[in-house]
Amino acid sequence: MIDIHAKSQNPAIIAKKADDHSVHSTPKRARTRASLVAASRKLVFERGHGRTSIKDITACAGVATGTFYNYFVTKQQVLEAVIEDYRNQFASEIEETRSRLKDPAMIVTATLKYYFHQSQFNQEWRAFIALSGLTGPLELRQKDADCLSDIKRGVAAGRFKAEDIRFAQSLIAGMVDHINKEISNGRLASNATDEAVRYILRMLGLPDLVAKALTQSPLPPVAYRRHQTSQESSLNTTGTFD
Amino acid sequence: MIDIHAKSQNPAIIAKKADDHSVHSTPKRARTRASLVAASRKLVFERGHGRTSIKDITACAGVATGTFYNYFVTKQQVLEAVIEDYRNQFASEIEETRSRLKDPAMIVTATLKYYFHQSQFNQEWRAFIALSGLTGPLELRQKDADCLSDIKRGVAAGRFKAEDIRFAQSLIAGMVDHINKEISNGRLASNATDEAVRYILRMLGLPDLVAKALTQSPLPPVAYRRHQTSQESSLNTTGTFD
């Protein structure tokens, strides 16, 4: 098996990509924002969110305290940016694999399996969620717009059956969120996510035999490796999934 | 179409059925509990939960204030009992239809359609939820154990495919909860629930043509009519679904 490394995770690029306010999009602003985000992540891992203040974050990022408020209004907001960062990293890792697949059903399978795998075994993500104190919806799944276009492509190719594509996407999102909740409650058998993928493929109109074959066939491996700042090295997660 | 009337909704019977503490199961206790539940429902509709006190409830039920605490610890608890009451009513209404069906797939279809219909169009249920102030999980769907045995029967009959029945049930529950959320947010096209039923049937392993046919075929009508106390008459909901 050949490990496909994730795209370079330059924090400035991530910050720029994650940021939809054009006012933030000068390279310097993107860099400052990225270092605030990286500092927050580091401190949350080191001390937990409760013992991390905005002052700690700016000190760690090497900027004046007031600078924080040019980018974020609350501590919660910068922690949400860390989550967004993780999400972009996940999307970029699986994109590597997706880009080499042709069959829309295979693409959906690989994507679902990748996210379920992250949800079950990415200890860093789980640890960050636990330490971050964030309580909002912290879904770990493909972005809605991407899932929507995956389904659309499958329907156009005659591979999927869905009258209302938006609704199919929303249902899949609901299923994935539900499964993630079961995972975090420790209520899921280890092979259950494969069964879930098979259900979703059948739901999308694939015959059971095809759904089963797709779910069981080994997929191109993904090597996931997160960007490391110079300050951290212990929390790295690397592995393959198939 | 013949309307099949729901089983007599005697509050004493409902209370007895809903109550799993044997200490509550004397007929007199069941009657007192049922009148507290009925009084709470009535008052919540009349004034909302915020302006309904435990004293109001006991006064309306014609019992001493202290009596309340023989049955419930908090006001929230008696409101949850109203919800449980509604759920028992729904289960009993659809059971009428279910008992006359043989095909496990048809039973699942009828049950899903019934609950989605209630979720979309039962104004009384929606009004109660809104007025009750309850914020916990207020799912409107078939009880997990019943759904589990429906799937089991379908698998045994060779009609459904599911390796882990418990997991299939949990996934369906997740989908239904998600759809109900979409309904209450007003984000659902009117025919979307039929599409959802079709997806669930396909997920359970039925070929698309069969799933489509089952979803589209008219089901035995259900007349749903809730028990009315002598004090109330305006909030009745009656109708058929097919």
Coordinates of C-alpha atoms in Angstrom, one line a residue:
Chain A
M1 CA 0.0 0.0 0.0
I2 CA 1.3 3.4 -0.9
D3 CA 0.7 6.1 1.7
I4 CA -0.6 9.3 0.2
H5 CA 0.5 12.2 2.3
A6 CA -1.8 15.0 3.0
K7 CA -1.3 18.3 1.3
S8 CA 1.1 20.6 3.1
Q9 CA -0.7 22.1 6.0
N10 CA 0.7 25.6 5.9
P11 CA -1.3 27.4 8.6
A12 CA -1.3 30.7 6.6
I13 CA -3.0 28.9 3.7
I14 CA -5.5 27.2 6.1
A15 CA -6.3 30.5 7.8
K16 CA -6.8 32.2 4.4
K17 CA -9.0 29.4 3.1
A18 CA -11.1 29.3 6.3
D19 CA -11.6 33.0 6.3
D20 CA -14.4 34.4 4.2
H21 CA -14.1 38.0 5.4
S22 CA -12.1 39.7 2.7
V23 CA -10.9 42.2 5.4
H24 CA -8.8 39.3 6.8
S25 CA -7.2 38.2 3.6
T26 CA -4.0 40.1 3.5
P27 CA -1.0 37.7 4.0
K28 CA 0.0 39.4 7.3
R29 CA -3.5 39.3 8.7
A30 CA -3.8 35.6 7.8
R31 CA -0.5 34.9 9.5
T32 CA -1.4 36.7 12.7
R33 CA -4.8 35.0 12.8
A34 CA -3.1 31.6 12.2
S35 CA -0.7 32.1 15.1
L36 CA -3.6 33.0 17.4
V37 CA -5.4 29.8 16.4
A38 CA -2.2 27.7 16.8
A39 CA -1.5 29.2 20.2
S40 CA -5.1 28.5 21.4
R41 CA -4.9 24.9 20.3
K42 CA -1.5 24.4 22.0
L43 CA -2.7 26.0 25.3
V44 CA -6.0 24.1 25.3
F45 CA -4.0 20.9 25.0
E46 CA -1.6 22.0 27.7
R47 CA -4.0 23.4 30.3
G48 CA -7.6 23.0 29.1
H49 CA -9.8 25.9 28.0
G50 CA -10.7 26.9 31.6
R51 CA -7.1 27.8 32.5
T52 CA -6.4 29.5 29.1
S53 CA -7.1 33.2 29.0
I54 CA -7.1 35.5 26.0
K55 CA -3.9 37.1 27.5
D56 CA -2.2 33.7 27.5
I57 CA -3.1 33.2 23.9
T58 CA -1.8 36.5 22.7
A59 CA 1.4 36.1 24.8
C60 CA 1.9 32.6 23.3
A61 CA 1.3 34.0 19.8
G62 CA 3.7 36.9 20.4
V63 CA 1.2 39.7 19.8
A64 CA -0.3 42.5 21.9
T65 CA -3.4 41.5 23.9
G66 CA -5.6 44.0 22.0
T67 CA -4.6 42.4 18.7
F68 CA -6.8 39.4 19.6
Y69 CA -9.9 41.5 19.1
N70 CA -9.0 42.4 15.6
Y71 CA -9.7 38.8 14.7
F72 CA -12.0 37.3 17.4
V73 CA -14.6 38.6 19.8
T74 CA -14.4 35.8 22.4
K75 CA -12.2 32.9 23.4
Q76 CA -14.9 30.6 22.2
Q77 CA -14.6 32.1 18.8
V78 CA -10.9 31.3 18.5
L79 CA -11.5 27.8 19.7
E80 CA -14.2 27.4 17.0
A81 CA -11.5 28.5 14.5
V82 CA -9.3 25.6 15.8
I83 CA -12.2 23.2 15.0
E84 CA -12.6 24.8 11.6
D85 CA -8.8 24.3 11.1
Y86 CA -9.2 20.6 11.9
R87 CA -12.1 20.3 9.5
N88 CA -10.1 21.9 6.7
Q89 CA -7.3 19.5 7.4
F90 CA -9.6 16.5 7.2
A91 CA -11.1 17.8 4.0
S92 CA -7.7 18.3 2.5
E93 CA -6.5 14.8 3.5
I94 CA -9.4 12.9 2.0
E95 CA -9.4 15.2 -1.1
E96 CA -6.1 13.5 -2.0
T97 CA -7.8 10.2 -2.2
R98 CA -11.0 11.5 -3.7
S99 CA -9.3 13.1 -6.6
R100 CA -8.0 9.8 -7.8
L101 CA -11.4 8.1 -7.8
K102 CA -13.8 8.1 -10.7
D103 CA -16.9 6.2 -9.5
P104 CA -19.2 8.5 -7.6
A105 CA -20.3 5.6 -5.3
M106 CA -16.6 4.8 -4.6
I107 CA -16.0 8.5 -3.8
V108 CA -18.9 8.6 -1.3
T109 CA -17.7 5.3 0.2
A110 CA -14.2 6.5 0.7
T111 CA -15.3 9.8 2.2
L112 CA -17.7 8.2 4.6
K113 CA -15.2 5.6 5.7
Y114 CA -12.5 8.3 6.2
Y115 CA -14.7 10.5 8.4
F116 CA -16.0 7.6 10.5
H117 CA -12.4 6.5 10.9
Q118 CA -11.4 9.9 12.1
S119 CA -14.4 10.1 14.4
Q120 CA -13.5 6.7 16.0
F121 CA -9.7 6.8 16.1
N122 CA -8.5 10.4 15.9
Q123 CA -7.5 10.8 19.5
E124 CA -6.3 14.3 19.0
W125 CA -9.6 15.5 17.6
R126 CA -11.5 13.8 20.5
A127 CA -9.1 15.2 23.0
F128 CA -9.4 18.7 21.7
I129 CA -13.2 18.5 21.7
A130 CA -13.1 17.3 25.3
L131 CA -10.6 20.0 26.5
S132 CA -12.1 22.8 24.4
G133 CA -15.2 23.3 26.5
L134 CA -17.2 23.9 23.3
T135 CA -20.7 22.5 23.5
G136 CA -22.2 23.5 20.2
P137 CA -22.6 21.2 17.2
L138 CA -19.2 19.8 16.6
E139 CA -19.9 17.6 13.7
L140 CA -17.1 15.6 12.1
R141 CA -18.3 15.0 8.6
Q142 CA -17.9 16.1 5.1
K143 CA -19.1 19.7 4.4
D144 CA -22.7 19.8 3.3
A145 CA -21.9 21.5 -0.1
D146 CA -19.4 18.8 -0.9
C147 CA -21.7 16.0 0.0
L148 CA -24.4 17.6 -2.1
S149 CA -22.2 17.7 -5.1
D150 CA -21.2 14.1 -4.6
I151 CA -24.8 13.0 -4.6
K152 CA -25.6 15.1 -7.6
R153 CA -22.7 13.6 -9.5
G154 CA -23.9 10.1 -8.6
V155 CA -27.4 10.9 -9.7
A156 CA -26.2 12.4 -13.0
A157 CA -24.1 9.2 -13.6
G158 CA -27.2 7.1 -13.0
R159 CA -25.5 5.5 -10.0
F160 CA -27.7 7.0 -7.3
K161 CA -31.4 7.5 -7.0
A162 CA -32.5 10.6 -5.2
E163 CA -35.4 12.9 -6.1
D164 CA -34.5 15.7 -3.8
I165 CA -30.8 15.9 -3.5
R166 CA -30.7 18.4 -0.7
F167 CA -33.0 16.2 1.3
A168 CA -30.9 13.1 0.7
Q169 CA -27.8 15.1 1.8
S170 CA -29.5 16.3 5.0
L171 CA -30.6 12.8 5.8
I172 CA -27.1 11.5 5.4
A173 CA -25.8 14.3 7.6
G174 CA -28.4 13.3 10.2
M175 CA -27.3 9.7 10.1
V176 CA -23.6 10.6 10.3
D177 CA -24.2 12.9 13.3
H178 CA -26.2 10.2 15.0
I179 CA -23.4 7.6 14.4
N180 CA -20.8 10.1 15.7
K181 CA -22.9 10.5 18.9
E182 CA -23.1 6.8 19.3
I183 CA -19.3 6.6 18.8
S184 CA -18.6 9.2 21.4
N185 CA -21.0 7.5 23.8
G186 CA -19.0 4.2 23.3
R187 CA -22.2 2.5 22.1
L188 CA -20.9 1.4 18.7
A189 CA -19.6 -2.1 17.7
S190 CA -16.3 -1.8 16.0
N191 CA -17.6 -2.9 12.5
A192 CA -20.8 -0.8 12.8
T193 CA -19.5 2.1 10.7
D194 CA -18.9 -0.2 7.7
E195 CA -22.5 -1.4 8.1
A196 CA -23.6 2.3 8.2
V197 CA -21.8 3.0 4.9
R198 CA -23.6 0.0 3.4
Y199 CA -26.9 1.3 4.6
I200 CA -26.2 4.8 3.2
L201 CA -25.2 3.3 -0.2
R202 CA -28.4 1.2 -0.3
M203 CA -30.4 4.3 0.7
L204 CA -28.8 6.1 -2.3
G205 CA -30.2 3.3 -4.5
L206 CA -27.4 0.9 -4.9
P207 CA -28.2 -2.8 -4.9
D208 CA -27.2 -4.5 -1.7
L209 CA -24.5 -6.7 -3.4
V210 CA -22.8 -3.6 -4.8
A211 CA -23.1 -1.7 -1.6
K212 CA -21.6 -4.6 0.3
A213 CA -18.8 -5.0 -2.2
L214 CA -18.0 -1.3 -2.1
T215 CA -18.0 -1.2 1.6
Q216 CA -15.7 -4.2 1.9
S217 CA -13.2 -3.5 -0.9
P218 CA -10.0 -1.9 0.4
L219 CA -9.9 1.8 -0.5
P220 CA -6.8 3.8 -1.5
P221 CA -5.1 4.4 1.8
V222 CA -4.9 7.9 3.3
A223 CA -2.0 8.9 5.4
Y224 CA -3.2 11.6 7.8
R225 CA -0.7 13.7 9.4
R226 CA -1.4 17.0 10.9
H227 CA 0.6 20.2 10.7
Q228 CA 2.9 20.5 13.6
T229 CA 3.9 23.8 15.1
S230 CA 7.5 24.0 16.3
Q231 CA 6.1 23.9 19.9
E232 CA 4.3 20.6 19.7
S233 CA 5.2 17.2 18.6
S234 CA 3.6 14.7 21.0
L235 CA 0.0 14.8 19.8
N236 CA 0.6 13.7 16.2
T237 CA -1.7 11.1 14.7
T238 CA -0.6 9.1 11.7
G239 CA -2.1 6.0 10.2
T240 CA -3.8 4.4 7.3
F241 CA -7.4 3.4 6.9
D242 CA -8.8 0.9 4.5
Chain B
M1 CA -62.2 4.9 3.3
I2 CA -63.3 3.6 6.6
D3 CA -62.1 5.4 9.6
I4 CA -60.7 3.1 12.2
H5 CA -61.2 4.7 15.6
A6 CA -58.5 4.5 18.1
K7 CA -58.9 2.4 21.1
S8 CA -60.8 4.0 23.9
Q9 CA -58.4 6.4 25.6
N10 CA -59.4 5.9 29.2
P11 CA -56.9 7.9 31.2
A12 CA -56.8 5.4 34.0
I13 CA -55.8 2.7 31.5
I14 CA -53.2 5.0 29.9
A15 CA -51.8 5.9 33.3
K16 CA -51.6 2.3 34.3
K17 CA -49.9 1.3 31.1
A18 CA -47.4 4.2 31.3
D19 CA -46.5 3.5 34.8
D20 CA -43.9 0.9 35.5
H21 CA -43.6 1.4 39.2
S22 CA -45.7 -1.3 40.7
V23 CA -46.3 0.9 43.8
H24 CA -48.4 3.2 41.5
S25 CA -50.5 0.4 40.1
T26 CA -53.5 0.3 42.3
P27 CA -56.6 1.6 40.4
K28 CA -57.0 4.6 42.8
R29 CA -53.4 5.7 42.5
A30 CA -53.6 5.4 38.7
R31 CA -56.8 7.5 38.7
T32 CA -55.2 10.2 40.9
R33 CA -52.1 10.2 38.7
A34 CA -54.1 10.4 35.6
S35 CA -56.1 13.4 36.9
L36 CA -52.9 15.3 37.8
V37 CA -51.6 14.6 34.3
A38 CA -54.8 15.7 32.7
A39 CA -55.0 18.9 34.8
S40 CA -51.4 19.8 33.9
R41 CA -52.1 19.4 30.2
K42 CA -55.2 21.5 30.4
L43 CA -53.5 24.3 32.4
V44 CA -50.4 24.3 30.0
F45 CA -52.8 24.8 27.1
E46 CA -54.7 27.5 29.0
R47 CA -51.8 29.5 30.5
G48 CA -48.5 28.0 29.4
H49 CA -46.1 26.3 31.7
G50 CA -44.7 29.5 33.3
R51 CA -48.0 30.5 34.7
T52 CA -49.0 27.1 35.9
S53 CA -48.0 26.2 39.5
I54 CA -48.1 22.8 41.2
K55 CA -50.8 24.3 43.4
D56 CA -52.9 25.2 40.3
I57 CA -52.5 21.6 39.1
T58 CA -53.6 20.0 42.3
A59 CA -56.5 22.5 42.6
C60 CA -57.6 21.7 39.1
A61 CA -57.3 17.9 39.7
G62 CA -59.3 18.3 43.0
V63 CA -56.6 16.9 45.3
A64 CA -54.6 18.3 48.2
T65 CA -51.3 20.1 47.1
G66 CA -49.2 17.5 49.0
T67 CA -50.7 14.7 47.0
F68 CA -48.7 15.9 44.0
Y69 CA -45.5 14.7 45.6
N70 CA -46.7 11.2 46.0
Y71 CA -46.6 11.0 42.2
F72 CA -44.1 13.5 40.9
V73 CA -41.1 15.4 42.3
T74 CA -41.3 18.5 40.0
K75 CA -43.6 20.2 37.6
Q76 CA -41.3 19.2 34.8
Q77 CA -42.0 15.6 35.7
V78 CA -45.7 15.8 35.4
L79 CA -45.3 17.6 32.0
E80 CA -43.1 14.7 30.9
A81 CA -45.9 12.4 31.9
V82 CA -48.2 14.4 29.6
I83 CA -45.7 13.7 26.7
E84 CA -45.6 10.1 27.6
D85 CA -49.4 10.1 27.5
Y86 CA -49.4 11.5 24.0
R87 CA -46.8 8.9 23.0
N88 CA -49.0 6.1 24.3
Q89 CA -51.9 7.5 22.5
F90 CA -50.0 7.6 19.2
A91 CA -48.8 4.0 19.7
S92 CA -52.3 2.8 20.4
E93 CA -53.7 4.6 17.4
I94 CA -51.2 3.2 14.9
E95 CA -51.4 -0.3 16.5
E96 CA -55.0 -0.5 15.3
T97 CA -53.6 -0.3 11.7
R98 CA -50.5 -2.4 12.3
S99 CA -52.5 -5.3 13.7
R100 CA -54.3 -5.8 10.4
L101 CA -51.1 -5.8 8.3
K102 CA -49.1 -9.0 7.5
D103 CA -46.1 -7.8 5.5
P104 CA -43.3 -6.5 7.8
A105 CA -42.3 -3.9 5.2
M106 CA -45.9 -2.7 5.0
I107 CA -46.0 -2.4 8.8
V108 CA -42.8 -0.4 8.9
T109 CA -44.1 1.8 6.1
A110 CA -47.4 2.5 7.8
T111 CA -45.7 3.2 11.1
L112 CA -43.2 5.6 9.7
K113 CA -45.9 7.4 7.6
Y114 CA -48.1 7.7 10.6
Y115 CA -45.5 9.2 12.9
F116 CA -44.3 11.6 10.2
H117 CA -47.9 12.7 9.6
Q118 CA -48.3 13.4 13.3
S119 CA -45.1 15.3 13.4
Q120 CA -46.1 17.5 10.5
F121 CA -49.8 18.0 11.2
N122 CA -50.7 17.3 14.7
Q123 CA -51.1 20.9 15.9
E124 CA -52.0 19.8 19.4
W125 CA -48.8 17.9 19.9
R126 CA -46.8 20.8 18.5
A127 CA -48.7 23.3 20.6
F128 CA -48.1 21.4 23.7
I129 CA -44.4 21.1 23.1
A130 CA -44.2 24.8 22.5
L131 CA -46.2 25.7 25.6
S132 CA -44.7 23.0 27.9
G133 CA -41.3 24.7 28.2
L134 CA -39.7 21.2 28.1
T135 CA -36.4 21.2 26.3
G136 CA -35.2 17.7 26.6
P137 CA -35.4 15.2 23.7
L138 CA -39.0 15.2 22.7
E139 CA -38.9 12.7 20.0
L140 CA -42.1 11.8 18.2
R141 CA -41.4 8.3 16.8
Q142 CA -42.1 4.7 17.4
K143 CA -40.7 3.2 20.6
D144 CA -37.2 1.8 20.1
A145 CA -38.3 -1.7 21.3
D146 CA -41.2 -1.8 18.9
C147 CA -39.0 -0.7 16.0
L148 CA -36.5 -3.3 16.9
S149 CA -39.0 -6.1 16.8
D150 CA -40.4 -4.8 13.5
I151 CA -36.9 -5.0 11.9
K152 CA -36.3 -8.4 13.5
R153 CA -39.6 -9.7 12.0
G154 CA -38.6 -8.3 8.5
V155 CA -35.2 -9.9 8.7
A156 CA -36.7 -13.2 9.8
A157 CA -39.1 -13.1 6.9
G158 CA -36.3 -12.5 4.5
R159 CA -37.7 -9.1 3.6
F160 CA -35.1 -6.9 5.3
K161 CA -31.3 -7.1 5.3
A162 CA -29.6 -6.0 8.5
E163 CA -26.7 -7.6 10.2
D164 CA -26.9 -5.8 13.5
I165 CA -30.6 -5.1 14.1
R166 CA -30.0 -2.8 17.1
F167 CA -27.8 -0.6 15.0
A168 CA -30.3 -0.5 12.1
Q169 CA -32.9 0.6 14.6
S170 CA -30.7 3.3 16.1
L171 CA -29.9 4.6 12.6
I172 CA -33.6 4.8 11.7
A173 CA -34.2 6.6 15.0
G174 CA -31.5 9.1 14.1
M175 CA -33.0 9.7 10.7
V176 CA -36.5 10.2 12.1
D177 CA -35.2 12.6 14.8
H178 CA -33.4 14.5 12.1
I179 CA -36.4 14.7 9.9
N180 CA -38.6 15.8 12.8
K181 CA -36.1 18.6 13.5
E182 CA -36.3 19.7 9.9
I183 CA -40.1 19.6 10.1
S184 CA -40.1 21.8 13.2
N185 CA -37.7 24.2 11.6
G186 CA -40.0 24.4 8.6
R187 CA -37.3 23.2 6.3
L188 CA -39.1 20.3 4.8
A189 CA -40.8 20.0 1.4
S190 CA -44.3 18.6 1.9
N191 CA -43.6 15.3 0.1
A192 CA -40.2 14.8 1.7
T193 CA -41.4 12.4 4.4
D194 CA -42.6 10.0 1.7
E195 CA -39.1 10.2 0.2
A196 CA -37.6 9.5 3.6
V197 CA -39.8 6.4 4.0
R198 CA -38.5 5.2 0.6
Y199 CA -34.9 5.8 1.7
I200 CA -35.4 3.9 4.9
L201 CA -37.0 1.0 3.1
R202 CA -34.1 0.9 0.6
M203 CA -31.7 1.1 3.5
L204 CA -33.4 -1.9 5.0
G205 CA -32.6 -3.8 1.8
L206 CA -35.8 -3.5 -0.3
P207 CA -35.3 -2.9 -4.0
D208 CA -36.1 0.6 -5.1
L209 CA -39.2 -0.4 -7.1
V210 CA -40.7 -2.1 -4.1
A211 CA -39.8 0.7 -1.8
K212 CA -41.4 3.2 -4.1
A213 CA -44.5 1.1 -4.5
L214 CA -44.9 0.6 -0.8
T215 CA -44.4 4.3 -0.1
Q216 CA -46.9 5.4 -2.7
S217 CA -49.6 2.8 -2.1
P218 CA -52.5 4.0 0.1
L219 CA -52.3 2.6 3.5
P220 CA -55.2 1.6 5.7
P221 CA -56.5 4.9 7.1
V222 CA -56.1 5.7 10.7
A223 CA -58.5 8.0 12.5
Y224 CA -56.7 9.7 15.3
R225 CA -58.7 11.2 18.0
R226 CA -57.5 12.0 21.4
H227 CA -59.1 11.5 24.7
Q228 CA -61.1 14.5 25.8
T229 CA -61.5 15.4 29.4
S230 CA -64.9 17.0 30.3
Q231 CA -63.2 20.4 30.6
E232 CA -61.8 20.6 27.1
S233 CA -63.1 20.3 23.7
S234 CA -61.5 22.9 21.4
L235 CA -58.1 21.3 20.8
N236 CA -59.3 18.1 19.2
T237 CA -57.4 16.8 16.2
T238 CA -59.2 14.3 13.9
G239 CA -58.2 13.2 10.5
T240 CA -57.0 10.4 8.3
F241 CA -53.7 9.8 6.7
D242 CA -52.9 7.7 3.7

